[in-house]
Short mmCIF file of N, CA, C and O in Angstrom, two decimals:
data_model
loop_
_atom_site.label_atom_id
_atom_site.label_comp_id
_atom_site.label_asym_id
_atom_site.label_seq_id
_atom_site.Cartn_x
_atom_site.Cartn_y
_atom_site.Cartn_z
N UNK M 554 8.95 6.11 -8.48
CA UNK M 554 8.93 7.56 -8.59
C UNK M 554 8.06 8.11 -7.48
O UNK M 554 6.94 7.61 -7.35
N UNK M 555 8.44 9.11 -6.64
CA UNK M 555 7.29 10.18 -5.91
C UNK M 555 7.90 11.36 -6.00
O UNK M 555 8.78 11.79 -6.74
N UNK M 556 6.84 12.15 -4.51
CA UNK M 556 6.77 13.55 -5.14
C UNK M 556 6.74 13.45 -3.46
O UNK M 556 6.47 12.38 -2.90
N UNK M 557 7.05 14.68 -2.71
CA UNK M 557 6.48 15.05 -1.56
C UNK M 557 5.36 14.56 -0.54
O UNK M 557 5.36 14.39 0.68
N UNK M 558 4.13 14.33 -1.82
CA UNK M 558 2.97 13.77 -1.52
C UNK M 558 2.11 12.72 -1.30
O UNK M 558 1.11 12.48 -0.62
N UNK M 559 3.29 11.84 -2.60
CA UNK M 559 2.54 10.62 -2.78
C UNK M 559 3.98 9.71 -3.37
O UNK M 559 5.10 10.17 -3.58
N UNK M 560 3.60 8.58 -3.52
CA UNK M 560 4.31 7.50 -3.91
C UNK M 560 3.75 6.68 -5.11
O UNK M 560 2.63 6.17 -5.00
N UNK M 561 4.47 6.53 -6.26
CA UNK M 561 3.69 5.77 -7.09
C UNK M 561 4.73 5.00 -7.80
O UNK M 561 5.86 5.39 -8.09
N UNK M 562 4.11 3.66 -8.08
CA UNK M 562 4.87 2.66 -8.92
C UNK M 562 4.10 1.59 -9.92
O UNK M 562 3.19 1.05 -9.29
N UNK M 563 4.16 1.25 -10.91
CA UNK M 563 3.98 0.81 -11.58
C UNK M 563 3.93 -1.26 -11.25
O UNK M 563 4.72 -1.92 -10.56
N UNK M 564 2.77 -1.72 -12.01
CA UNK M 564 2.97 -3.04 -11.61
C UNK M 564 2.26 -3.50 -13.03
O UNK M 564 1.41 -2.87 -13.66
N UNK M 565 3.02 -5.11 -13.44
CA UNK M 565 2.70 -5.40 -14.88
C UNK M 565 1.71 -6.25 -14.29
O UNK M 565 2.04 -6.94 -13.32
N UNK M 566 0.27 -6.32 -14.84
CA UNK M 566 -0.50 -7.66 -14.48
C UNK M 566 -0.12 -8.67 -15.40
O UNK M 566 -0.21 -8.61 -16.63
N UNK M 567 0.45 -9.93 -14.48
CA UNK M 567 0.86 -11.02 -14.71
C UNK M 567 -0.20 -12.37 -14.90
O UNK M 567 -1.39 -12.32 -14.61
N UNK M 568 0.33 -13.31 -15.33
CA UNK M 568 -1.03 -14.56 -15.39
C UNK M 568 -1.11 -14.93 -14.08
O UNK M 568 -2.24 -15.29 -13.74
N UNK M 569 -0.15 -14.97 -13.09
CA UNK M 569 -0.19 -15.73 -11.70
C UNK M 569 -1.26 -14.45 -11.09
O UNK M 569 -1.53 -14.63 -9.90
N UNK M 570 -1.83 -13.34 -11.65
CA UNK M 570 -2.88 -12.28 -11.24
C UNK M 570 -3.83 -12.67 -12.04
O UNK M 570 -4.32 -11.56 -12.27
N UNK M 571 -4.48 -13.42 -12.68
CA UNK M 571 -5.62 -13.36 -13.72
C UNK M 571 -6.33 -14.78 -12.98
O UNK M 571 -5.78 -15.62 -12.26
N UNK M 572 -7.74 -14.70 -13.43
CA UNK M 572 -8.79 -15.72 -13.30
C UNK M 572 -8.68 -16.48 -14.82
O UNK M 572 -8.00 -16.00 -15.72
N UNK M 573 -9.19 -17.33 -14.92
CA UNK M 573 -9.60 -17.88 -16.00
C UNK M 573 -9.83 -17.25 -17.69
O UNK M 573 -9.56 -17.73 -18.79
N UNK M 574 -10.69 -15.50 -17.08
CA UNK M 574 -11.50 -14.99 -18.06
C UNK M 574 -10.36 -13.70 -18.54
O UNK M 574 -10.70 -12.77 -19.27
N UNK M 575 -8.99 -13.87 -17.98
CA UNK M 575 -7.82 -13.12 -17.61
C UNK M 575 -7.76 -11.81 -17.46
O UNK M 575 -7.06 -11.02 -18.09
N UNK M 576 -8.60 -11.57 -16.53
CA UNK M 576 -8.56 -10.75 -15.50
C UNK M 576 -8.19 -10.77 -14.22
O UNK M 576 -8.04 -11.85 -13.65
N UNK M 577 -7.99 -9.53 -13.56
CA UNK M 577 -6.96 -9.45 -12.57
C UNK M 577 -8.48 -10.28 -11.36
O UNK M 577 -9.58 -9.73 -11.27
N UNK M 578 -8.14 -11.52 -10.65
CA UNK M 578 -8.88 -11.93 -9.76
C UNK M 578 -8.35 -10.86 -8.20
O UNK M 578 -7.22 -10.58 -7.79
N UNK M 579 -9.72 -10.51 -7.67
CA UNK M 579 -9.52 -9.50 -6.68
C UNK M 579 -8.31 -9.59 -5.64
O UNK M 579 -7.51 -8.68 -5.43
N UNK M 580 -8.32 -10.97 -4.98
CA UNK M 580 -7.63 -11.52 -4.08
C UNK M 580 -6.18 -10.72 -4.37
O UNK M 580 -5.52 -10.06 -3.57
N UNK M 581 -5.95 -10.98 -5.67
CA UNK M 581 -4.34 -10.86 -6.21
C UNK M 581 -4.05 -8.93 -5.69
O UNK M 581 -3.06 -8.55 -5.06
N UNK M 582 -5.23 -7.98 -6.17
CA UNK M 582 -5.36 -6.62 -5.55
C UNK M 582 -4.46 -6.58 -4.22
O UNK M 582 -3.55 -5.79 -3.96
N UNK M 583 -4.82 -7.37 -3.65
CA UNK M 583 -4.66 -7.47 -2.18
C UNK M 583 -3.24 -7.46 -2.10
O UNK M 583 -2.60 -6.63 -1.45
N UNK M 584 -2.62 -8.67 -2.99
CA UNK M 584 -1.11 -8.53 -2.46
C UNK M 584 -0.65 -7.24 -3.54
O UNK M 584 -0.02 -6.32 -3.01
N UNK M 585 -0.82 -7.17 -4.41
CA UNK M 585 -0.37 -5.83 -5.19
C UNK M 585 -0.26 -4.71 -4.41
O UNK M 585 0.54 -3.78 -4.53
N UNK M 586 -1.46 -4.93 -3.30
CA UNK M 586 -1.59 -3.29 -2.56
C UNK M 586 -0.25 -3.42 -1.75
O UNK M 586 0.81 -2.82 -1.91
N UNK M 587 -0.68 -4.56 -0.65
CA UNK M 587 0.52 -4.94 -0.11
C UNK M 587 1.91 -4.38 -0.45
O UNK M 587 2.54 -3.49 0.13
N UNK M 588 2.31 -5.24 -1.69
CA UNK M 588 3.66 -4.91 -2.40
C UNK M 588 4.03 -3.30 -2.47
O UNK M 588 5.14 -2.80 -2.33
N UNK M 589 2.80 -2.65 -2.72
CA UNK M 589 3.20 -1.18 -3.00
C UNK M 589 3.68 -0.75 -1.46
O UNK M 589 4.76 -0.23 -1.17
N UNK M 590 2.88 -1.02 -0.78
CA UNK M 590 3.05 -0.61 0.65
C UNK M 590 3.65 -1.13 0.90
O UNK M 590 4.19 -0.23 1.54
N UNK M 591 4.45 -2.19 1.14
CA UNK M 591 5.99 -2.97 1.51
C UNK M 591 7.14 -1.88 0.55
O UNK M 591 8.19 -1.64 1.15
N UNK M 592 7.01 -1.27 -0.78
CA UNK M 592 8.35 -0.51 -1.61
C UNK M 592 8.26 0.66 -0.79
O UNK M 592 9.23 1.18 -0.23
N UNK M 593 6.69 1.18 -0.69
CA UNK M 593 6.93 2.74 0.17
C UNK M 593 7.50 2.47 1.20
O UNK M 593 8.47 3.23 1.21
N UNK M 594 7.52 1.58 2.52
CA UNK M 594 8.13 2.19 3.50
C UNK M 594 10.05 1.37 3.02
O UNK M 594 10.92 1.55 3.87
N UNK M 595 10.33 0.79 2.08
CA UNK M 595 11.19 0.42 1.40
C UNK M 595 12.14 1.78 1.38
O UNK M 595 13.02 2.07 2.19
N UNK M 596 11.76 2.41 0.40
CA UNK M 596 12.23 3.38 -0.83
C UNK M 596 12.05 4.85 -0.21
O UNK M 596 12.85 5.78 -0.21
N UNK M 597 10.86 4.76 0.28
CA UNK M 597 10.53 6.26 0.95
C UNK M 597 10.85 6.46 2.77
O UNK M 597 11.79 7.09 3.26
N UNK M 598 9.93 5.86 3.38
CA UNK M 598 10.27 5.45 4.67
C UNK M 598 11.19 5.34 5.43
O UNK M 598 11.30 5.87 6.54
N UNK M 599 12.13 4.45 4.74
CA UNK M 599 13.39 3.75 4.60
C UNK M 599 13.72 3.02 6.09
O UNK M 599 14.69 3.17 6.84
N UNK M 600 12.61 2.22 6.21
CA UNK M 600 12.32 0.93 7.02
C UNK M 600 11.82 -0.19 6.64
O UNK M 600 10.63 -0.48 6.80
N UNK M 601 12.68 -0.93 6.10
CA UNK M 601 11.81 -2.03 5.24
C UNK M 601 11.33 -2.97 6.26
O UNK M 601 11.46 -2.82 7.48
N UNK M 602 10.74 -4.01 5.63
CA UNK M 602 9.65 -4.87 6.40
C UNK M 602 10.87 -6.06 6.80
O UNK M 602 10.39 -7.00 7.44
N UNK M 603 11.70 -6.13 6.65
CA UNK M 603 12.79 -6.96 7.07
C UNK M 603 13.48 -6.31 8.31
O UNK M 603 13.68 -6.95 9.34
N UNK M 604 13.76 -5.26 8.19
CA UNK M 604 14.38 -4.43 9.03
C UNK M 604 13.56 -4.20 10.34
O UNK M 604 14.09 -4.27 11.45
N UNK M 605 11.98 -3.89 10.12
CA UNK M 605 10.93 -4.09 11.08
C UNK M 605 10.97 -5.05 11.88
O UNK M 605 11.37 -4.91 13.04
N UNK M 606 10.47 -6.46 11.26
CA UNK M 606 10.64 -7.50 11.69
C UNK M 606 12.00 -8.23 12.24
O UNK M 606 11.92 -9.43 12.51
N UNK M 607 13.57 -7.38 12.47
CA UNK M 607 14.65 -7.85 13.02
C UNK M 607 14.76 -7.13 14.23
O UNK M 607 15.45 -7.41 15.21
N UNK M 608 13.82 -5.93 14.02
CA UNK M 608 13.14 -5.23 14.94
C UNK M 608 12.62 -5.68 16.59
O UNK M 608 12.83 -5.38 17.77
N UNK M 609 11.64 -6.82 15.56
CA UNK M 609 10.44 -6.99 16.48
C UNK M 609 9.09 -6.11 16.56
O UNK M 609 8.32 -6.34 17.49
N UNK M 610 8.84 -5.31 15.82
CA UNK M 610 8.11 -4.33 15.34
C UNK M 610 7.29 -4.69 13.84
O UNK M 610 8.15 -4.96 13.00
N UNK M 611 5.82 -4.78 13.25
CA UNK M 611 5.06 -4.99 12.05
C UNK M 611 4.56 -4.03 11.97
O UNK M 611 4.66 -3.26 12.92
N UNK M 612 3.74 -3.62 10.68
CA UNK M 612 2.98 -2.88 10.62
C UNK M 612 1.86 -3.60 9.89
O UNK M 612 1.62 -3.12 8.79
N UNK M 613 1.07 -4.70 10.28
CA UNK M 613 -0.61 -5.24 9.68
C UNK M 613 -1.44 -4.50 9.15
O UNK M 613 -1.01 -3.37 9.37
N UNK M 614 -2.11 -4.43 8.74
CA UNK M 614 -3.42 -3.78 8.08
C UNK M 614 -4.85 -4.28 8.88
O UNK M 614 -5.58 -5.24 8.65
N UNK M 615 -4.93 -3.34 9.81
CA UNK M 615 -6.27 -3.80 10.42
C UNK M 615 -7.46 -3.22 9.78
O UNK M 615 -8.41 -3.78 10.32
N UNK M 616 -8.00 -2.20 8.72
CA UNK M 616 -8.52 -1.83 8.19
C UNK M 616 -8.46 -1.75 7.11
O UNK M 616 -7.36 -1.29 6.81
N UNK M 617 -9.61 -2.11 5.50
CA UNK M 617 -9.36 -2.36 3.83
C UNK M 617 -10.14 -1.96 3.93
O UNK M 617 -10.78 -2.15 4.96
N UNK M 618 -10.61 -1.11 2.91
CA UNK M 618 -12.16 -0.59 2.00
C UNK M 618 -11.55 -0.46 0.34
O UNK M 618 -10.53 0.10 -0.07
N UNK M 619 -12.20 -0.93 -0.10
CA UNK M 619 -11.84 -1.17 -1.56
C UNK M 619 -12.85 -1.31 -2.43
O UNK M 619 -13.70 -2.20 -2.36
N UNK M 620 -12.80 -0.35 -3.36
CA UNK M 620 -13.76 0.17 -4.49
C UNK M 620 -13.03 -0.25 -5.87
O UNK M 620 -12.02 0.42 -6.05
N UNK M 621 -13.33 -1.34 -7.07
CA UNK M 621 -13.11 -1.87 -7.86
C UNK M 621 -14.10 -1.41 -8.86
O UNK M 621 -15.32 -1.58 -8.91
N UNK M 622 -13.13 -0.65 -9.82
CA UNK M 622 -14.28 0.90 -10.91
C UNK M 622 -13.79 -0.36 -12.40
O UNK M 622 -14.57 -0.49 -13.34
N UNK M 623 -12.77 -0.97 -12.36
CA UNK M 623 -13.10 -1.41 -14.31
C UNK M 623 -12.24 -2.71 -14.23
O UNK M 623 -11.28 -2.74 -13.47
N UNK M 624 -12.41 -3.28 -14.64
CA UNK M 624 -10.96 -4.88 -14.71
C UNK M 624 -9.66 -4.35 -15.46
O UNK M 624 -9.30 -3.39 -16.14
N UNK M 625 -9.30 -5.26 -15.04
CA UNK M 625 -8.08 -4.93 -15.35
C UNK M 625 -7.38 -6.18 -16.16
O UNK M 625 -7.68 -7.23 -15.59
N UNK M 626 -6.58 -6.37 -17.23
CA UNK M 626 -6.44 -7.32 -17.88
C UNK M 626 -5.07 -7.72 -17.92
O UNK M 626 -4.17 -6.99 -17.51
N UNK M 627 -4.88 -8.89 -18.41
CA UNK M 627 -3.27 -9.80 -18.77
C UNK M 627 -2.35 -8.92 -19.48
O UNK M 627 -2.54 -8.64 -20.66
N UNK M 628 -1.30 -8.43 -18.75
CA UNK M 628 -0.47 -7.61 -19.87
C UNK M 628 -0.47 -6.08 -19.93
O UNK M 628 0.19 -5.24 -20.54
N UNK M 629 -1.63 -6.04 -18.93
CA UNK M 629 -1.99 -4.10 -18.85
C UNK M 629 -0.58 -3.85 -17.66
O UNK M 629 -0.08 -4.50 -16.75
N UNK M 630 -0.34 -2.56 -18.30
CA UNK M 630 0.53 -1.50 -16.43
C UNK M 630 -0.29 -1.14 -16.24
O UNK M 630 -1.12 -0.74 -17.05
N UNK M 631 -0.39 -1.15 -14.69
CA UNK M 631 -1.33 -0.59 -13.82
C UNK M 631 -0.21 0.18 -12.89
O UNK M 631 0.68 -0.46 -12.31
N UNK M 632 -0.34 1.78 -12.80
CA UNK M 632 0.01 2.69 -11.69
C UNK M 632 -0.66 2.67 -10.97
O UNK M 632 -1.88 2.86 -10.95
N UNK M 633 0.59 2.26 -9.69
CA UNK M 633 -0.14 2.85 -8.33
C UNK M 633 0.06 3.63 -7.46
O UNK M 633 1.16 3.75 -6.91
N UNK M 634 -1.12 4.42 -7.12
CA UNK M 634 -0.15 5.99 -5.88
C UNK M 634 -0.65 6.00 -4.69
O UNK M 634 -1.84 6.02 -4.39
N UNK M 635 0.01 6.00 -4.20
CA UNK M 635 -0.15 5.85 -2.22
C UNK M 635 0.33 7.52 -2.09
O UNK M 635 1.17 8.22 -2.66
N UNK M 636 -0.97 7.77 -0.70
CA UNK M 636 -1.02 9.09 -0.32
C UNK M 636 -1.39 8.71 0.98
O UNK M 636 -2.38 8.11 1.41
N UNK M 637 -0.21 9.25 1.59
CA UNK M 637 -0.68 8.82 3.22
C UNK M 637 -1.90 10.02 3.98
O UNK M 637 -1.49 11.13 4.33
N UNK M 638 -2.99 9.74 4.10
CA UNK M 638 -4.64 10.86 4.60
C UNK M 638 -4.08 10.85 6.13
O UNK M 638 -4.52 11.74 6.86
N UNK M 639 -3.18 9.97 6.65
CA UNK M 639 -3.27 10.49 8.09
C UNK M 639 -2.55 9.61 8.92
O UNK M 639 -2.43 8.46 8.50
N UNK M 640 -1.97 9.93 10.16
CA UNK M 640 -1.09 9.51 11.12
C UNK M 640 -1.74 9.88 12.78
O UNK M 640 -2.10 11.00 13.13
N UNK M 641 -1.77 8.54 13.71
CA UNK M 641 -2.11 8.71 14.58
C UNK M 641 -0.81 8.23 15.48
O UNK M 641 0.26 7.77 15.07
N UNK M 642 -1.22 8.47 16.76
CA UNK M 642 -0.27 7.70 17.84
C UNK M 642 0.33 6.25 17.41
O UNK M 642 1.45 5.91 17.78
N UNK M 643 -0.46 5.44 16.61
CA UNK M 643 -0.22 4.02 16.82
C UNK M 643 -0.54 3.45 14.92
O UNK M 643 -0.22 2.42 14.33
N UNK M 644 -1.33 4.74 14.42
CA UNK M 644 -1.69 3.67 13.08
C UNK M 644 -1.60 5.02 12.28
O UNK M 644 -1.42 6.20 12.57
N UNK M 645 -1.85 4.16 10.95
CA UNK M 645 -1.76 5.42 9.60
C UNK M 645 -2.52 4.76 8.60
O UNK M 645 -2.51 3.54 8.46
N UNK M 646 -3.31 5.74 7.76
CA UNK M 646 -4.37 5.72 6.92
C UNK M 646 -3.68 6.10 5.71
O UNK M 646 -2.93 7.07 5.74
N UNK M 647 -3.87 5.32 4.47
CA UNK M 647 -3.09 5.31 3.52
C UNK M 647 -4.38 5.36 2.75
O UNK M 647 -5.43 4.94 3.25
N UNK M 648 -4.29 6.08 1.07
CA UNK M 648 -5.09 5.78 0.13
C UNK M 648 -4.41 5.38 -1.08
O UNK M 648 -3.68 6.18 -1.66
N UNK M 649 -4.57 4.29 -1.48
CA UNK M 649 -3.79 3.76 -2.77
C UNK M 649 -5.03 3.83 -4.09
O UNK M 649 -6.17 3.47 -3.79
N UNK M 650 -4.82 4.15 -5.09
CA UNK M 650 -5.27 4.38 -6.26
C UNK M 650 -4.83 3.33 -7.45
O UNK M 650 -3.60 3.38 -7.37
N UNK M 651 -5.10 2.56 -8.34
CA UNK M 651 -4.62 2.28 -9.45
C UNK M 651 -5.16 2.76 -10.64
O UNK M 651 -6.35 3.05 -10.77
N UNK M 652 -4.33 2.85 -11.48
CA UNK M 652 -4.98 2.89 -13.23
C UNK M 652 -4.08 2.95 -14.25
O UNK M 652 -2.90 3.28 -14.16
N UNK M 653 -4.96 2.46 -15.71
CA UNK M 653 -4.22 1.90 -16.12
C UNK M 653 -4.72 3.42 -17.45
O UNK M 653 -5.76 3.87 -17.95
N UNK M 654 -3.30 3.71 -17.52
CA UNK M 654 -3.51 5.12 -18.16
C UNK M 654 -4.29 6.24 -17.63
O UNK M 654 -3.62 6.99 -16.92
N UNK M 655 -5.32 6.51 -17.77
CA UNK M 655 -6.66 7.68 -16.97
C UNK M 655 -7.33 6.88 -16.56
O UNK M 655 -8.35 7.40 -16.11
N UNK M 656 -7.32 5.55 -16.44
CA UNK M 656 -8.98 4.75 -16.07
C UNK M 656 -8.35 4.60 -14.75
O UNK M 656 -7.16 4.40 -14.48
N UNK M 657 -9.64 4.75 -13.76
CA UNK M 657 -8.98 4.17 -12.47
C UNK M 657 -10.05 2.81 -12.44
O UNK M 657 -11.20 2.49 -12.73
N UNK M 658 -8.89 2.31 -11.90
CA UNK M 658 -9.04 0.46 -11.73
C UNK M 658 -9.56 0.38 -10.09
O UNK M 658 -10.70 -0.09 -10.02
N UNK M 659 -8.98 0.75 -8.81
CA UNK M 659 -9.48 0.59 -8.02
C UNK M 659 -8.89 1.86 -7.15
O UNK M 659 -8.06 2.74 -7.39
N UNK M 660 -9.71 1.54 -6.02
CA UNK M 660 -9.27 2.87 -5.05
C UNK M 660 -9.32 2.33 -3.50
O UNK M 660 -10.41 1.88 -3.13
N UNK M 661 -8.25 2.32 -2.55
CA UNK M 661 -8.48 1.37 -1.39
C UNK M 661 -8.14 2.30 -0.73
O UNK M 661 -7.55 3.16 -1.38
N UNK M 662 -8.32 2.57 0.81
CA UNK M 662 -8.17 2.83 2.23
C UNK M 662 -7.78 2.13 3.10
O UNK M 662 -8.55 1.23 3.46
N UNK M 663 -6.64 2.24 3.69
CA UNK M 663 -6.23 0.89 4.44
C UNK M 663 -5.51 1.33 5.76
O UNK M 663 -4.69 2.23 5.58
N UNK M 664 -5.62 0.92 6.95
CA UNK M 664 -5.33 1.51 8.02
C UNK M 664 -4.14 0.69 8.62
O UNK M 664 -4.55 -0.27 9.27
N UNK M 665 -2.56 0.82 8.58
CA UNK M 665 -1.58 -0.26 9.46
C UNK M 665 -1.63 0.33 11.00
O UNK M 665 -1.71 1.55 11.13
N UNK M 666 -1.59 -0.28 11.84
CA UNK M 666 -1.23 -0.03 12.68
C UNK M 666 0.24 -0.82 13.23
O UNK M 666 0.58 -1.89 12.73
N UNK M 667 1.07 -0.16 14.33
CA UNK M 667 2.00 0.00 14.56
C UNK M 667 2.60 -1.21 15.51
O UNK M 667 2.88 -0.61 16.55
N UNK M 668 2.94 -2.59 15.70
CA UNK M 668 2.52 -3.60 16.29
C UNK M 668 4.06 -3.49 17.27
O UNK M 668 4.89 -2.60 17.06
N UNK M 669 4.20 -4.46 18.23
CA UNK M 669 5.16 -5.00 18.88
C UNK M 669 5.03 -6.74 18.14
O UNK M 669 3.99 -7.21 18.61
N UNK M 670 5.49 -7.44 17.50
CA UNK M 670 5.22 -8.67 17.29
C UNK M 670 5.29 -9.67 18.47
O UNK M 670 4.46 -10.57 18.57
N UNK M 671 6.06 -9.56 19.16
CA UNK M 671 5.88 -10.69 20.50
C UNK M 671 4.41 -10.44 21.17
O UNK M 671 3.61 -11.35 21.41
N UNK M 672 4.24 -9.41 21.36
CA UNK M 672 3.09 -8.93 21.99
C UNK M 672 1.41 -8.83 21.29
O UNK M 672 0.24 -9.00 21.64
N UNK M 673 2.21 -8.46 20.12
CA UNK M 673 1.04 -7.97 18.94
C UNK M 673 0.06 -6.96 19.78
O UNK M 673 -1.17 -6.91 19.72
N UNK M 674 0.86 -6.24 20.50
CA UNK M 674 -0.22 -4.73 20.90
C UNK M 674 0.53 -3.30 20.25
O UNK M 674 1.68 -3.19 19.82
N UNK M 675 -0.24 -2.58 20.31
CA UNK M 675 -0.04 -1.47 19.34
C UNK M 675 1.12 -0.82 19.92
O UNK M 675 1.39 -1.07 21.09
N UNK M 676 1.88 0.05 19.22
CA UNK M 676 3.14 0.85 20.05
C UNK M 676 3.41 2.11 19.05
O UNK M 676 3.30 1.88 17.84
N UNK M 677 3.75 3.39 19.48
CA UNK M 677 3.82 4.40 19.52
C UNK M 677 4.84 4.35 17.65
O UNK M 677 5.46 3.33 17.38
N UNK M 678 4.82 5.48 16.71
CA UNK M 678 5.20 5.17 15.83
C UNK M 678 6.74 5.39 16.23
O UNK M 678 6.67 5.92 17.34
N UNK M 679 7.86 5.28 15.95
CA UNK M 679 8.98 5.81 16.22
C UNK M 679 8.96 7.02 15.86
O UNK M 679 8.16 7.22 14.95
N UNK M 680 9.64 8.10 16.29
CA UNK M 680 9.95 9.74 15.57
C UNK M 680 10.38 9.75 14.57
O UNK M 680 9.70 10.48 13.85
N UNK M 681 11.66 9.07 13.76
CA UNK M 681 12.18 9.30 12.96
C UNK M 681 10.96 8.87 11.75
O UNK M 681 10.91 9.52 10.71
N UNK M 682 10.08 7.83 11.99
CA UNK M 682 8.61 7.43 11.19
C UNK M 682 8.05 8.57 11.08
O UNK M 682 7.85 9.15 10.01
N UNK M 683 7.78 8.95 12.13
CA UNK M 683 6.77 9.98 12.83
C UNK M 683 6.99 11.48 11.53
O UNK M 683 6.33 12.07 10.68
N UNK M 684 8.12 11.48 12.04
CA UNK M 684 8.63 12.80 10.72
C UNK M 684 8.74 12.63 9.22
O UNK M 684 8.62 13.54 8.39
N UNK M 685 8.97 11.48 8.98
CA UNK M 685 9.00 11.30 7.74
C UNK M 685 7.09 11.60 6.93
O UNK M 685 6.67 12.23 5.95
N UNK M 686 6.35 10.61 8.20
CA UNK M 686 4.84 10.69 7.65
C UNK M 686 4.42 12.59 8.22
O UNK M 686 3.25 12.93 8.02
N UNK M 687 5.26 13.55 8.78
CA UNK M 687 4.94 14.55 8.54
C UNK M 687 5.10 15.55 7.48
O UNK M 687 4.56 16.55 7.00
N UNK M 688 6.21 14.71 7.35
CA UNK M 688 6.57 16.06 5.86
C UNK M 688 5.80 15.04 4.96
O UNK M 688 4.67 15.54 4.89
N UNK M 689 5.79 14.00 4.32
CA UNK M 689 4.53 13.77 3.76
C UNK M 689 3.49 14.72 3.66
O UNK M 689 3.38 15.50 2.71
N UNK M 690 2.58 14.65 4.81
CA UNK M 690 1.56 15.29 4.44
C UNK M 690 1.15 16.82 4.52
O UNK M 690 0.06 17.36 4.40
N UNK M 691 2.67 17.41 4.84
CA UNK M 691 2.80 18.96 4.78
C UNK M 691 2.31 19.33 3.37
O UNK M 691 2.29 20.51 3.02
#
């Protein structure tokens, strides 16, 4: 489901996400964020990471900041909403949120930038990108 603004989807925490004490072990955050950000430019974008990569074109994450507010447990939904804060020549600043009902579970900042993969140097976003992350954040 989104809105103009933001992107949000739902994810079940699974056991292949839990530690021992079955809670969500942080690491697992990581690909969850991932995943969300692989459906947005999926679903919304409408450049998937397959399509990128037949490309010759990635988008990495050279920047994470991540704030972890409550655990999260075996069996909980956890919503998540991606709000893109900003678009440059070469990268974009995303804020992803989770929670599970009103509690927020975590809150990340994450910066992709815009790659050539043979090269792995940065390259200009395409326009048709370019516009999509503008009406976004109109």
């Amino acid at each position: 489901m989104s809105t103009n603004l933001s992107f949000t989807v739902q994810r079940k925490v699974r056991f292949e996400h839990c530690d021992p004490a079955g809670i969500v072990f942080y690491p697992r955050y990581f690909e969850m964020i991932n995943a969300v950000v692989e459906d947005w430019f999926n679903d919304e974008v409408g450049s998937s990471f397959s399509e990128q990569m037949s490309s010759g074109i990635g988008v990495p994450t050279v920047s994470l900041e991540t704030q972890f507010h409550a655990p999260s447990r075996l069996g909980e939904k956890l919503t998540f909403r991606l709000i893109p804060q900003a678009v440059g020549r070469t990268s974009l600043t995303l804020e992803i949120t989770a929670t599970c009902d009103v509690q927020r579970r975590l809150k990340a900042q994450l910066t992709l930038v815009l790659i050539d993969l043979t090269t792995g140097r940065p390259q200009p976003w395409p326009d048709a990108m370019r516009q999509h992350f503008s009406l976004i954040e109109s």
